[in-house]
């Protein structure tokens, strides 16, 4: 099972485990989760290049990923919206596939 935790207060998402919803390369739950993780990581990378955030982390490894950043003051609302928007995708994926993925919001 994949466990996704969104630490809202810290603009941090962790993703652990494997869905095992299909054969490797054909697991649609894993593919959906990966697409969301890579989307969030790309946004964090872009915001870092634009000088909107600091301390950006985009660790994307099979079964153990983390994406986080610290927004610079005037970009807090933008960063919050980007994390929240992508996390809606994790929430929907978990709602439709509870046997393969869990989603939790902390803080």
mmCIF file of C-alpha atoms in Angstrom:
data_model
loop_
_atom_site.group_PDB
_atom_site.id
_atom_site.type_symbol
_atom_site.label_atom_id
_atom_site.label_comp_id
_atom_site.label_asym_id
_atom_site.label_seq_id
_atom_site.Cartn_x
_atom_site.Cartn_y
_atom_site.Cartn_z
ATOM 1 C CA UNK A 1 0.000 0.000 0.000
ATOM 2 C CA UNK A 2 1.112 3.564 -0.702
ATOM 3 C CA UNK A 3 0.877 6.004 2.195
ATOM 4 C CA UNK A 4 0.775 9.701 1.295
ATOM 5 C CA UNK A 5 1.002 12.286 4.068
ATOM 6 C CA UNK A 6 0.595 16.018 3.431
ATOM 7 C CA UNK A 7 2.116 18.173 6.178
ATOM 8 C CA UNK A 8 0.191 21.293 5.264
ATOM 9 C CA UNK A 9 1.914 23.622 7.757
ATOM 10 C CA UNK A 10 5.340 22.680 6.379
ATOM 11 C CA UNK A 11 4.580 22.403 2.628
ATOM 12 C CA UNK A 12 5.810 18.818 2.726
ATOM 13 C CA UNK A 13 4.499 15.612 1.175
ATOM 14 C CA UNK A 14 5.857 12.149 1.921
ATOM 15 C CA UNK A 15 5.057 9.055 -0.114
ATOM 16 C CA UNK A 16 5.955 5.588 1.134
ATOM 17 C CA UNK A 17 5.294 2.074 -0.075
ATOM 18 C CA UNK A 18 4.008 0.460 -3.240
ATOM 19 C CA UNK A 19 0.443 0.087 -4.528
ATOM 20 C CA UNK A 20 0.827 -3.439 -5.927
ATOM 21 C CA UNK A 21 -2.380 -2.868 -7.905
ATOM 22 C CA UNK A 22 -0.938 -4.445 -11.036
ATOM 23 C CA UNK A 23 2.180 -5.799 -12.651
ATOM 24 C CA UNK A 24 5.204 -3.461 -12.627
ATOM 25 C CA UNK A 25 4.779 -1.036 -15.493
ATOM 26 C CA UNK A 26 1.013 -1.633 -15.593
ATOM 27 C CA UNK A 27 -0.015 -0.420 -12.129
ATOM 28 C CA UNK A 28 -2.399 2.481 -12.732
ATOM 29 C CA UNK A 29 -2.534 3.522 -9.072
ATOM 30 C CA UNK A 30 1.251 3.726 -8.952
ATOM 31 C CA UNK A 31 1.278 5.630 -12.242
ATOM 32 C CA UNK A 32 -1.262 8.151 -10.946
ATOM 33 C CA UNK A 33 0.625 8.652 -7.707
ATOM 34 C CA UNK A 34 3.909 9.023 -9.560
ATOM 35 C CA UNK A 35 2.437 11.581 -11.948
ATOM 36 C CA UNK A 36 1.203 13.660 -9.016
ATOM 37 C CA UNK A 37 4.541 13.379 -7.199
ATOM 38 C CA UNK A 38 6.512 14.403 -10.285
ATOM 39 C CA UNK A 39 4.102 17.290 -10.927
ATOM 40 C CA UNK A 40 4.579 18.623 -7.405
ATOM 41 C CA UNK A 41 8.359 18.141 -7.576
ATOM 42 C CA UNK A 42 8.536 19.999 -10.903
ATOM 43 C CA UNK A 43 6.515 22.885 -9.465
ATOM 44 C CA UNK A 44 8.802 23.080 -6.431
ATOM 45 C CA UNK A 45 11.835 23.050 -8.737
ATOM 46 C CA UNK A 46 10.387 25.822 -10.877
ATOM 47 C CA UNK A 47 9.555 27.929 -7.820
ATOM 48 C CA UNK A 48 13.094 27.442 -6.539
ATOM 49 C CA UNK A 49 14.568 28.597 -9.870
ATOM 50 C CA UNK A 50 12.286 31.649 -9.787
ATOM 51 C CA UNK A 51 13.424 32.517 -6.263
ATOM 52 C CA UNK A 52 10.019 31.950 -4.641
ATOM 53 C CA UNK A 53 11.138 29.222 -2.214
ATOM 54 C CA UNK A 54 14.168 28.014 -0.331
ATOM 55 C CA UNK A 55 15.285 24.666 1.067
ATOM 56 C CA UNK A 56 13.556 22.773 -1.748
ATOM 57 C CA UNK A 57 13.575 18.976 -1.523
ATOM 58 C CA UNK A 58 12.450 16.711 -4.354
ATOM 59 C CA UNK A 59 13.522 13.196 -3.425
ATOM 60 C CA UNK A 60 11.739 10.822 -5.795
ATOM 61 C CA UNK A 61 12.686 7.217 -5.140
ATOM 62 C CA UNK A 62 10.593 4.075 -5.581
ATOM 63 C CA UNK A 63 8.722 3.486 -2.345
ATOM 64 C CA UNK A 64 10.213 6.473 -0.516
ATOM 65 C CA UNK A 65 9.698 10.030 -1.732
ATOM 66 C CA UNK A 66 9.574 13.486 -0.191
ATOM 67 C CA UNK A 67 8.739 16.855 -1.709
ATOM 68 C CA UNK A 68 8.984 20.036 0.347
ATOM 69 C CA UNK A 69 10.018 23.669 0.371
ATOM 70 C CA UNK A 70 9.872 26.815 2.448
ATOM 71 C CA UNK A 71 8.203 29.734 0.695
ATOM 72 C CA UNK A 72 9.676 33.187 0.868
ATOM 73 C CA UNK A 73 7.192 35.469 2.655
ATOM 74 C CA UNK A 74 5.333 37.022 -0.242
ATOM 75 C CA UNK A 75 4.979 33.633 -1.986
ATOM 76 C CA UNK A 76 3.371 31.725 0.881
ATOM 77 C CA UNK A 77 -0.147 31.786 -0.570
ATOM 78 C CA UNK A 78 1.059 30.650 -3.995
ATOM 79 C CA UNK A 79 3.040 27.729 -2.560
ATOM 80 C CA UNK A 80 0.108 26.728 -0.355
ATOM 81 C CA UNK A 81 -2.211 26.688 -3.389
ATOM 82 C CA UNK A 82 0.146 24.564 -5.473
ATOM 83 C CA UNK A 83 0.589 21.973 -2.724
ATOM 84 C CA UNK A 84 -3.151 21.954 -2.003
ATOM 85 C CA UNK A 85 -4.066 21.537 -5.673
ATOM 86 C CA UNK A 86 -1.760 18.570 -6.228
ATOM 87 C CA UNK A 87 -2.825 17.015 -2.933
ATOM 88 C CA UNK A 88 -6.454 17.038 -4.095
ATOM 89 C CA UNK A 89 -5.232 14.558 -6.702
ATOM 90 C CA UNK A 90 -3.725 12.307 -4.015
ATOM 91 C CA UNK A 91 -6.957 12.577 -2.030
ATOM 92 C CA UNK A 92 -9.089 11.566 -5.035
ATOM 93 C CA UNK A 93 -6.760 8.709 -5.933
ATOM 94 C CA UNK A 94 -7.011 7.383 -2.369
ATOM 95 C CA UNK A 95 -10.793 7.822 -2.256
ATOM 96 C CA UNK A 96 -11.212 5.723 -5.388
ATOM 97 C CA UNK A 97 -8.540 3.133 -4.510
ATOM 98 C CA UNK A 98 -8.531 2.768 -0.704
ATOM 99 C CA UNK A 99 -7.144 -0.758 -0.870
ATOM 100 C CA UNK A 100 -3.977 0.528 -2.580
ATOM 101 C CA UNK A 101 -3.336 4.067 -1.319
ATOM 102 C CA UNK A 102 -4.042 6.082 1.822
ATOM 103 C CA UNK A 103 -3.939 9.856 2.125
ATOM 104 C CA UNK A 104 -3.660 11.893 5.290
ATOM 105 C CA UNK A 105 -3.367 15.604 6.069
ATOM 106 C CA UNK A 106 -1.403 16.641 9.148
ATOM 107 C CA UNK A 107 -1.029 20.166 10.468
#
